[in-house]
Amino acid sequence: MNHLFAFISASVAGQNSNPQSLIQRLNSKADEIVYEISETKNKDLLFGSTIFADVGGVSASNKTVFFENEDKSCLLFHSCIAPSDLGDPQLQPDCTSQVQIAPQLVQLMNNRGGDFIARVKGSLVYMGFDSRQQYLHVGKDPFNTASVYWLATLGGILVSTDLRFLALMADKPISLSQKGLASWLSGFPNPAISLFNEIKVLPSGSRLQINRDLREQLVQFWDIAPDNKIVLADQQAYSTQFHALLHNSVAAACRTERETVVSQMSGGLDSTSVTALAAQVLQGQHKRLLPLSHIYSRAESCNESDLIAEMQRFLKLNDNLQLDVDGEDNRDFLSLYPTALESPGTVLSPRYVSELAIVQANGADVLLSGNGGDEMCWGHSVAYTQRLKEGDFSVIAEVLKACHSVGMSRKQAIKNLFIKPFLPDLLLRVLGHKKSGDLSEGFPAWLTPKAKELAQFETQVNNPFNYQRDPVGFNRYQSLKTTATYNAVRSYQQLSQRFGVEVRHPFFNKELAEFTFAIPAKQLIQGAYPKWLLRNSMSAQLPESVCWNIKKITFDQHFGDLVRENADAIRSLFKHSRLADMELVNEKTLVAEFDRLVNDKNYPLHVDLLYAILTYSWLHTHFPEK
């Protein structure tokens, strides 16, 4: 996606001021950026599409569009939508491209104001001016991988999908936010919390509107509704509806003018499900599906080569692209995971670059991934507890039977799932346990009291689910908002533009999320099988060895080995004293935990330590100490 930006300047004494300050700043930075600007007829507005690389090969299916109608309402947007996604029965557009859809989108905005985004399906990020209401509207669909930022500068408000651009255009240096840093260091980074004091970030499911007096208003147009419950007649009904939703999302993600679509295909359930459905969709369109697999040759616990080969045979695919991501050629951790200014988790990895180059070389401009499968389909273990609370006593025998398959102690399972959760909070606190649903118990030991307070009260996700009544919903919502998967999808988004490739993630879909949060907990996990509904829905389209494989592949060994091999370089990062100076990190505790990992090959690399390493790397890269 091209970088989108919009600038609105204040009205002064009833007259519109011309945003010449931004124009001058753009011209003065011309050697650092290449930009195209669409100027509206409104003198106080400026819209642009800034391109940081040659995108001459980008097809119309990945094009950024600017449109302005007769009344001076205008829209700059990037989308992957069809006429049927516009969600207004009064509109009957006869169009086949995003350029032809543009007038309909502007009409929707004029008819419904900023609320038009709530009616649009598919992928859309936009910046538009409604001349009737005199509002600048900014938004995106809830699971769009693009980030949207804004700040007050140069006598107006500058909105951008690229944080680097804001930092470059700002009329004063941006400063680090301790709240934002504490959010990352806590292990539960909230994407709605900015890492900079002057810059704001658009939360998922919210839109922004700004009037000519530069008054900002955030409006939430979508969220998971805890009261939305779906009860269907039988298991087949759940499977049929889920399969239809996922199939439709995959079909939408396959939209392109090219003849080839590439799909990531590990041996895991999520990517293989997307690949299988994409194969079905593209076969009907007489197009080619090309699977691309990551091969981990050194870390045996991450090696899915046998399952990948089984999928290729099952789907009768002749070709399979493979990328060795665990070879000897590059084992430099800091070079493999250089951080972008956007966040410590957004890494501009050369491995992603190699993957995108392969997609481009094979004539495709769409890469599908299985990202989001955990967030949409994973059955949290508290589902067993919740089922017992709801009177389903059969769950006890179900869990005991599953213990043998997953290698868990029956005694421990009974204690954790069916005894401890039923003890009152008062008794648990007497025994030294945290209150149920208190996420602070998961904070890493090296966080200072100040950082814990910031993470607990200033950056915490506002969870609409009640932990006591619906622990499954509570835990799944928390994961959906703070998942590490967002780091991967935003990393791809940062890098894919230069290759003319769009990386799409069909599981991150609004309708799919609404459905899976509304169904009974039993549909998410049964016996030894998490992601029960996904497995049951895909059983006819995947080999049994893949569909019903209960071994969850994790990459602790891969990342742990990399960190140990680069211990000296990473340890030098901890000499960066800014976090300690801010009283956010206890350096001695952090280094002790790091040394434990390095000295014990069997000790796993936990995600909070990985976040700490990436945060130090981010500071060292973008804010080196003088």
Coordinates of C-alpha atoms in Angstrom, one line a residue, residues 14-506:
G14 CA -13.3 33.2 8.6
Q15 CA -10.8 32.7 5.8
N16 CA -9.1 29.6 4.7
S17 CA -5.3 29.5 5.2
N18 CA -3.2 27.9 2.5
P19 CA -1.1 25.0 3.8
Q20 CA 2.1 26.4 2.3
S21 CA 4.1 25.5 5.3
L22 CA 3.6 21.8 4.6
I23 CA 4.3 22.3 0.9
Q24 CA 7.6 24.1 1.7
R25 CA 8.6 21.3 4.1
L26 CA 7.8 18.7 1.5
N27 CA 9.9 20.5 -1.0
S28 CA 12.8 20.9 1.4
K29 CA 12.8 17.2 2.1
A30 CA 12.5 16.2 -1.5
D31 CA 15.9 14.4 -1.4
E32 CA 14.6 12.2 1.4
I33 CA 11.2 11.3 -0.1
V34 CA 9.5 11.0 -3.4
Y35 CA 5.9 12.2 -3.3
E36 CA 2.8 12.7 -5.4
I37 CA 0.3 15.2 -4.1
S38 CA -3.4 15.5 -4.9
E39 CA -4.6 19.0 -4.1
T40 CA -8.3 19.5 -3.5
K41 CA -10.2 22.7 -4.4
N42 CA -10.4 23.4 -0.6
K43 CA -7.5 25.7 0.1
D44 CA -7.2 24.5 3.7
L45 CA -6.8 20.9 2.7
L46 CA -4.0 18.8 1.2
F47 CA -4.1 15.1 0.3
G48 CA -1.2 13.1 -0.8
S49 CA 0.1 9.7 -1.7
T50 CA 3.8 9.5 -0.7
I51 CA 5.8 6.8 -2.4
F52 CA 9.1 5.7 -0.9
A53 CA 10.0 3.4 -3.8
D54 CA 9.4 2.7 -7.4
V55 CA 5.9 1.2 -7.7
G56 CA 5.7 1.2 -11.5
G57 CA 4.9 -2.5 -11.4
V58 CA 2.0 -2.3 -9.1
S59 CA -1.2 -3.5 -10.6
A60 CA -4.6 -1.9 -10.5
S61 CA -5.6 -4.4 -7.8
N62 CA -3.1 -2.7 -5.4
K63 CA -3.6 1.0 -6.5
T64 CA -4.2 4.0 -4.3
V65 CA -7.1 6.1 -5.6
F66 CA -7.9 9.8 -5.2
F67 CA -11.4 11.0 -6.2
E68 CA -13.1 14.4 -5.9
N69 CA -16.7 15.2 -6.9
E70 CA -18.5 18.4 -8.0
D71 CA -19.2 19.6 -4.5
K72 CA -15.5 19.3 -3.5
S73 CA -16.0 16.2 -1.3
C74 CA -13.0 14.0 -1.9
L75 CA -11.4 10.7 -0.8
L76 CA -7.9 9.3 -0.9
F77 CA -8.0 5.6 -0.2
H78 CA -6.5 2.1 -0.7
S79 CA -8.9 -0.8 -0.8
C80 CA -9.6 -4.3 -1.8
I81 CA -13.4 -4.2 -2.0
A82 CA -16.1 -5.2 -4.5
P83 CA -19.4 -3.5 -5.2
S84 CA -21.2 -5.9 -2.9
D85 CA -19.0 -4.8 0.0
L86 CA -20.4 -1.3 0.0
G87 CA -23.3 -2.2 2.2
D88 CA -25.9 0.2 0.9
P89 CA -29.0 -1.2 -0.9
Q90 CA -29.6 2.2 -2.5
L91 CA -26.3 1.9 -4.4
Q92 CA -26.1 -0.3 -7.4
P93 CA -22.7 0.4 -8.8
D94 CA -21.7 -1.2 -12.1
C95 CA -18.0 -1.2 -11.6
T96 CA -15.1 -3.6 -11.6
S97 CA -12.2 -1.6 -10.3
Q98 CA -11.3 0.5 -7.2
V99 CA -11.3 3.6 -9.5
Q100 CA -14.9 3.0 -10.5
I101 CA -15.9 2.3 -6.9
A102 CA -14.5 5.7 -5.7
P103 CA -17.6 7.8 -6.6
Q104 CA -19.8 5.3 -4.7
L105 CA -17.6 5.6 -1.6
V106 CA -17.7 9.4 -1.7
Q107 CA -21.5 9.2 -2.1
L108 CA -21.7 6.9 0.9
M109 CA -19.5 9.4 2.9
N110 CA -21.8 12.3 1.9
N111 CA -24.9 10.3 2.8
R112 CA -23.8 8.9 6.1
G113 CA -20.8 11.0 7.2
G114 CA -18.0 9.2 8.9
D115 CA -20.3 6.3 9.8
F116 CA -20.1 5.0 6.3
I117 CA -17.1 2.9 7.3
A118 CA -19.3 0.7 9.5
R119 CA -21.2 -0.4 6.4
V120 CA -18.3 -1.2 4.2
K121 CA -16.8 -4.8 4.1
G122 CA -13.4 -5.7 3.0
S123 CA -10.1 -3.9 3.3
L124 CA -10.2 -0.1 3.2
V125 CA -8.1 2.7 4.6
Y126 CA -9.2 6.2 3.7
M127 CA -8.8 9.9 4.3
G128 CA -11.8 12.0 3.0
F129 CA -13.3 15.4 3.3
D130 CA -17.1 15.7 3.5
S131 CA -17.8 19.2 2.1
R132 CA -21.4 19.2 3.5
Q133 CA -20.4 18.6 7.1
Q134 CA -17.0 20.2 6.7
Y135 CA -15.2 17.3 8.4
L136 CA -12.0 15.5 7.5
H137 CA -12.8 11.8 8.0
V138 CA -10.1 9.2 8.6
G139 CA -10.4 5.5 9.2
K140 CA -9.9 1.9 8.2
D141 CA -11.6 -1.4 8.5
P142 CA -11.0 -3.0 12.0
F143 CA -8.3 -5.5 10.9
N144 CA -6.5 -3.5 8.3
T145 CA -2.8 -3.9 8.7
A146 CA -2.1 -0.2 8.0
S147 CA -1.4 2.0 11.0
V148 CA -2.9 5.6 11.0
Y149 CA -1.2 8.4 13.0
W150 CA -1.7 12.1 13.4
L151 CA -0.1 15.1 15.1
A152 CA -0.6 18.9 15.3
T153 CA 2.1 20.6 13.4
L154 CA 2.7 23.5 10.9
G155 CA -0.5 25.3 11.8
G156 CA -2.8 22.3 11.2
I157 CA -3.2 18.5 11.7
L158 CA -1.2 16.1 9.6
V159 CA -2.5 12.5 9.3
S160 CA -0.4 9.8 7.9
T161 CA -0.1 6.0 7.5
D162 CA 3.7 6.3 7.9
L163 CA 5.2 7.4 11.2
R164 CA 8.5 8.2 9.6
F165 CA 6.7 10.8 7.5
L166 CA 5.2 12.5 10.5
A167 CA 8.6 12.6 12.2
L168 CA 10.1 14.1 9.1
M169 CA 7.4 16.7 8.6
A170 CA 7.0 17.8 12.2
D171 CA 8.1 21.3 13.1
K172 CA 9.7 20.1 16.3
P173 CA 11.4 16.9 17.4
I174 CA 9.1 14.1 18.7
S175 CA 9.7 12.7 22.2
L176 CA 9.4 9.3 23.7
S177 CA 6.3 8.3 25.7
Q178 CA 7.0 6.4 28.9
K179 CA 3.4 5.0 28.7
G180 CA 4.2 3.6 25.3
L181 CA 7.5 2.1 26.4
A182 CA 5.9 0.6 29.5
S183 CA 3.2 -1.0 27.3
W184 CA 5.9 -2.8 25.3
L185 CA 8.0 -3.8 28.2
S186 CA 5.1 -5.3 30.1
G187 CA 4.7 -8.0 27.5
F188 CA 1.2 -6.8 26.6
P189 CA 1.8 -4.0 24.0
N190 CA -1.4 -2.1 23.3
P191 CA -1.4 -1.0 19.6
A192 CA -3.6 1.9 20.6
I193 CA -0.9 3.5 22.7
S194 CA 1.6 5.7 20.9
L195 CA 5.4 5.5 21.6
F196 CA 5.6 9.3 21.1
N197 CA 4.0 12.0 23.2
E198 CA 3.2 14.2 20.2
I199 CA 1.8 11.5 18.0
K200 CA -1.6 9.8 18.3
V201 CA -2.5 6.4 16.8
L202 CA -5.9 5.3 15.5
P203 CA -7.3 2.4 17.6
S204 CA -8.8 -0.6 15.8
G205 CA -12.5 -0.2 15.3
S206 CA -12.4 3.6 15.7
R207 CA -12.6 6.4 13.2
L208 CA -11.3 10.0 13.4
Q209 CA -13.0 13.2 12.4
I210 CA -11.5 16.7 12.4
N211 CA -13.4 19.9 11.8
R212 CA -12.0 23.2 10.4
D213 CA -11.3 24.4 13.9
L214 CA -9.0 21.4 14.3
R215 CA -11.2 19.8 16.9
E216 CA -10.5 16.1 16.9
Q217 CA -13.1 13.4 17.7
L218 CA -12.6 9.7 18.0
V219 CA -15.7 7.6 17.3
Q220 CA -15.8 3.9 17.9
F221 CA -17.8 2.2 15.1
W222 CA -17.0 -1.4 15.8
D223 CA -16.0 -3.8 18.6
I224 CA -16.6 -7.3 19.8
A225 CA -20.0 -7.3 21.6
P226 CA -20.0 -9.5 24.7
D227 CA -23.8 -9.8 24.6
N228 CA -23.9 -11.1 21.1
K229 CA -24.5 -14.9 21.4
I230 CA -25.1 -17.4 18.7
V231 CA -26.7 -20.8 19.4
L232 CA -27.3 -23.0 16.4
A233 CA -29.2 -26.3 16.0
D234 CA -26.2 -28.7 15.9
Q235 CA -22.5 -29.1 15.2
Q236 CA -23.0 -29.2 11.5
A237 CA -24.7 -25.8 11.5
Y238 CA -21.7 -24.2 13.3
S239 CA -19.2 -25.8 10.9
T240 CA -21.2 -24.8 7.8
Q241 CA -21.5 -21.2 8.9
F242 CA -17.9 -20.9 10.0
H243 CA -16.6 -22.5 6.7
A244 CA -18.7 -20.1 4.6
L245 CA -17.3 -17.1 6.5
L246 CA -13.7 -18.2 6.1
H247 CA -14.2 -19.2 2.5
N248 CA -15.7 -15.8 1.6
S249 CA -12.8 -14.1 3.4
V250 CA -10.2 -16.1 1.5
A251 CA -12.1 -15.5 -1.8
A252 CA -12.0 -11.7 -1.1
A253 CA -8.3 -11.9 -0.3
C254 CA -7.6 -13.7 -3.6
R255 CA -8.9 -10.7 -5.7
T256 CA -6.2 -9.6 -8.1
E257 CA -5.8 -9.0 -11.8
R258 CA -2.8 -11.3 -11.9
E259 CA -3.0 -14.9 -12.9
T260 CA -1.1 -16.2 -9.9
V261 CA -1.6 -15.9 -6.1
V262 CA 1.0 -17.1 -3.7
S263 CA -0.1 -18.5 -0.3
Q264 CA 2.1 -19.3 2.7
M265 CA 1.8 -23.0 3.5
S266 CA 3.5 -24.4 6.6
G267 CA 2.4 -27.6 8.0
G268 CA 0.2 -25.8 10.6
L269 CA -3.5 -25.7 10.6
D270 CA -4.0 -22.0 9.8
S271 CA -1.9 -21.6 6.7
T272 CA -2.9 -24.9 5.3
S273 CA -6.6 -24.0 5.7
V274 CA -6.1 -20.8 3.9
T275 CA -4.1 -22.5 1.1
A276 CA -6.7 -25.2 0.7
L277 CA -9.6 -22.7 0.4
A278 CA -7.5 -20.5 -2.0
A279 CA -6.8 -23.5 -4.2
Q280 CA -10.6 -24.1 -4.5
V281 CA -11.4 -20.4 -5.2
L282 CA -8.6 -20.0 -7.8
Q283 CA -9.4 -23.3 -9.5
G284 CA -12.9 -21.9 -10.2
Q285 CA -11.3 -18.8 -11.7
H286 CA -8.8 -20.8 -13.8
K287 CA -6.0 -19.1 -11.9
R288 CA -2.8 -20.6 -10.4
L289 CA -2.1 -21.0 -6.7
L290 CA 1.5 -21.2 -5.7
P291 CA 2.3 -22.3 -2.1
L292 CA 5.3 -20.9 -0.4
S293 CA 6.8 -22.7 2.6
H294 CA 9.3 -21.7 5.3
I295 CA 11.8 -24.4 6.1
Y296 CA 13.5 -24.6 9.5
S297 CA 16.5 -26.9 8.8
R298 CA 18.3 -26.4 12.1
A299 CA 15.5 -26.3 14.7
E300 CA 13.9 -29.8 14.6
S301 CA 11.0 -28.7 16.8
C302 CA 10.1 -26.2 14.1
N303 CA 10.5 -28.5 11.1
E304 CA 7.2 -29.2 9.3
S305 CA 8.7 -30.5 6.1
D306 CA 6.7 -33.8 6.2
L307 CA 3.4 -32.1 6.7
I308 CA 4.2 -29.6 3.9
A309 CA 4.9 -32.5 1.5
E310 CA 1.7 -34.2 2.6
M311 CA -0.3 -31.0 1.9
Q312 CA 1.2 -30.7 -1.5
R313 CA 0.3 -34.2 -2.4
F314 CA -3.2 -33.9 -1.0
L315 CA -4.0 -30.7 -2.9
K316 CA -2.2 -32.1 -6.1
L317 CA 0.0 -29.0 -6.4
N318 CA 2.9 -29.4 -8.8
D319 CA 5.0 -26.5 -7.5
N320 CA 6.0 -25.5 -4.1
L321 CA 8.3 -22.5 -3.3
Q322 CA 10.6 -23.0 -0.3
L323 CA 12.5 -20.5 1.7
D324 CA 15.1 -21.7 4.2
V325 CA 14.8 -19.3 7.1
D326 CA 17.1 -21.1 9.5
G327 CA 20.2 -21.6 7.5
E328 CA 23.9 -20.9 8.2
D329 CA 24.1 -17.8 5.9
N330 CA 22.7 -15.3 8.4
R331 CA 22.6 -15.9 12.1
D332 CA 23.0 -12.3 13.2
F333 CA 20.0 -11.6 15.4
L334 CA 20.2 -7.8 15.1
S335 CA 20.6 -7.9 11.3
L336 CA 17.8 -10.4 11.0
Y337 CA 15.3 -8.3 13.0
P338 CA 16.1 -4.6 12.5
T339 CA 13.3 -2.5 14.0
A340 CA 11.2 0.1 12.3
L341 CA 10.4 3.4 13.9
E342 CA 6.8 2.3 14.1
S343 CA 7.4 0.0 17.0
P344 CA 9.9 -2.5 18.5
G345 CA 7.9 -5.3 17.1
T346 CA 7.8 -4.1 13.5
V347 CA 10.9 -5.7 12.1
L348 CA 12.2 -5.1 8.6
S349 CA 13.7 -8.5 8.3
P350 CA 15.7 -9.5 5.2
R351 CA 13.9 -12.8 5.4
Y352 CA 10.6 -11.0 4.7
V353 CA 12.4 -9.2 1.9
S354 CA 13.5 -12.5 0.4
E355 CA 10.0 -13.9 0.6
L356 CA 8.4 -10.9 -1.0
A357 CA 11.0 -10.9 -3.8
I358 CA 10.1 -14.5 -4.5
V359 CA 6.4 -13.6 -4.8
Q360 CA 7.2 -10.8 -7.1
A361 CA 9.6 -12.9 -9.2
N362 CA 6.7 -15.4 -9.8
G363 CA 4.4 -12.8 -11.2
A364 CA 2.1 -12.4 -8.2
D365 CA 1.0 -9.3 -6.4
V366 CA -0.9 -11.0 -3.5
L367 CA 0.6 -13.2 -0.8
L368 CA -1.9 -14.9 1.6
S369 CA -1.0 -15.9 5.2
G370 CA -2.5 -17.9 8.0
N371 CA -1.9 -15.1 10.5
G372 CA -4.9 -14.6 12.7
G373 CA -5.9 -18.2 13.0
D374 CA -4.9 -18.4 16.7
E375 CA -6.8 -15.2 17.5
M376 CA -10.0 -16.2 15.8
C377 CA -10.1 -19.9 16.5
W378 CA -8.0 -20.8 19.5
G379 CA -9.8 -22.4 22.4
H380 CA -8.4 -21.1 25.7
S381 CA -8.1 -23.8 28.4
V382 CA -10.5 -21.8 30.6
A383 CA -13.2 -23.0 28.2
Y384 CA -13.3 -26.3 30.2
T385 CA -13.8 -24.4 33.4
Q386 CA -16.5 -22.2 31.9
R387 CA -18.4 -25.3 30.6
L388 CA -18.4 -26.8 34.1
K389 CA -19.7 -23.6 35.6
E390 CA -22.5 -23.7 33.0
G391 CA -23.5 -27.2 34.1
D392 CA -21.7 -29.3 31.5
F393 CA -20.4 -32.1 33.7
S394 CA -19.3 -34.2 30.8
V395 CA -16.3 -31.9 30.4
I396 CA -14.6 -33.6 33.3
A397 CA -14.4 -37.0 31.6
E398 CA -13.5 -35.2 28.4
V399 CA -10.5 -33.5 30.0
L400 CA -9.3 -36.6 31.8
K401 CA -9.4 -38.6 28.6
A402 CA -7.4 -35.8 26.7
C403 CA -4.7 -35.6 29.4
H404 CA -3.0 -38.7 28.1
S405 CA -2.9 -37.4 24.5
V406 CA -1.3 -34.1 25.5
G407 CA 1.0 -35.4 28.1
M408 CA -0.6 -33.6 31.0
S409 CA -1.0 -34.8 34.6
R410 CA -4.6 -35.6 35.4
K411 CA -4.1 -34.4 39.0
Q412 CA -2.7 -31.0 37.8
A413 CA -5.5 -30.6 35.2
I414 CA -8.2 -31.2 37.8
K415 CA -6.6 -28.8 40.2
N416 CA -6.0 -26.0 37.6
L417 CA -9.3 -26.3 35.7
F418 CA -11.9 -27.6 38.1
I419 CA -10.8 -26.7 41.7
K420 CA -8.7 -23.5 41.8
P421 CA -11.1 -21.5 39.5
F422 CA -14.0 -22.3 41.9
L423 CA -12.3 -20.9 45.0
P424 CA -13.4 -17.5 46.0
D425 CA -11.1 -14.6 45.3
L426 CA -10.8 -13.7 49.0
L427 CA -9.4 -17.2 49.7
L428 CA -7.0 -17.0 46.7
R429 CA -5.7 -13.7 48.0
V430 CA -5.1 -15.1 51.4
L431 CA -3.2 -17.9 49.7
G432 CA -1.1 -15.3 47.9
H433 CA -2.7 -15.4 44.5
K434 CA -3.7 -12.4 42.4
K435 CA -7.3 -11.6 41.8
S436 CA -8.9 -13.6 38.9
G437 CA -8.4 -11.8 35.6
D438 CA -5.6 -9.5 37.0
L439 CA -3.1 -9.4 34.1
S440 CA -0.4 -7.8 36.2
E441 CA 0.6 -11.3 37.4
G442 CA 2.0 -11.8 34.0
F443 CA 4.3 -8.8 34.0
P444 CA 8.0 -9.6 33.8
A445 CA 10.1 -9.4 37.0
W446 CA 12.4 -6.6 35.6
L447 CA 9.6 -4.1 35.4
T448 CA 9.9 -1.4 38.0
P449 CA 6.9 -0.4 40.2
K450 CA 6.5 2.8 38.0
A451 CA 6.5 0.7 34.8
K452 CA 4.0 -1.7 36.3
E453 CA 1.7 1.1 37.3
L454 CA 1.8 2.6 33.8
A455 CA 1.2 -0.8 32.2
Q456 CA -1.6 -1.7 34.6
F457 CA -3.5 1.6 34.7
E458 CA -2.4 3.8 31.7
T459 CA -2.1 1.4 28.8
Q460 CA -4.4 -1.5 29.7
V461 CA -6.9 -2.7 27.2
N462 CA -10.5 -1.8 28.1
N463 CA -11.9 -5.3 28.1
P464 CA -15.7 -5.4 27.8
F465 CA -15.9 -9.0 28.9
N466 CA -16.5 -9.9 32.6
Y467 CA -13.8 -12.3 33.7
Q468 CA -16.1 -14.1 36.2
R469 CA -19.0 -14.6 33.8
D470 CA -17.1 -15.2 30.6
P471 CA -13.4 -15.9 31.1
V472 CA -13.1 -17.4 27.6
G473 CA -14.3 -14.1 26.1
F474 CA -12.1 -12.1 28.4
N475 CA -8.9 -13.9 27.6
R476 CA -9.6 -14.1 23.9
Y477 CA -10.4 -10.4 23.7
Q478 CA -7.2 -9.6 25.5
S479 CA -5.3 -11.7 23.1
L480 CA -7.0 -10.2 20.1
K481 CA -6.1 -6.7 21.2
T482 CA -2.4 -7.3 22.2
T483 CA -1.4 -10.3 20.1
A484 CA 2.2 -10.6 18.9
T485 CA 0.8 -11.5 15.5
Y486 CA 0.2 -7.9 14.7
N487 CA 4.0 -7.4 14.7
A488 CA 4.3 -9.8 11.8
V489 CA 1.5 -8.4 9.8
R490 CA 2.7 -4.8 10.2
S491 CA 6.3 -5.9 9.4
Y492 CA 5.0 -7.2 6.1
Q493 CA 3.0 -4.1 5.5
Q494 CA 6.1 -1.9 5.9
L495 CA 8.1 -3.9 3.4
S496 CA 5.7 -5.1 0.8
Q497 CA 5.2 -1.8 -1.1
R498 CA 8.5 -1.8 -2.7
F499 CA 7.8 -5.2 -4.4
G500 CA 4.3 -4.3 -5.5
V501 CA 2.9 -7.1 -3.3
E502 CA 0.0 -7.0 -0.9
V503 CA 0.1 -9.4 2.0
R504 CA -3.4 -10.4 3.0
H505 CA -4.6 -12.2 6.1
P506 CA -8.0 -13.8 5.6

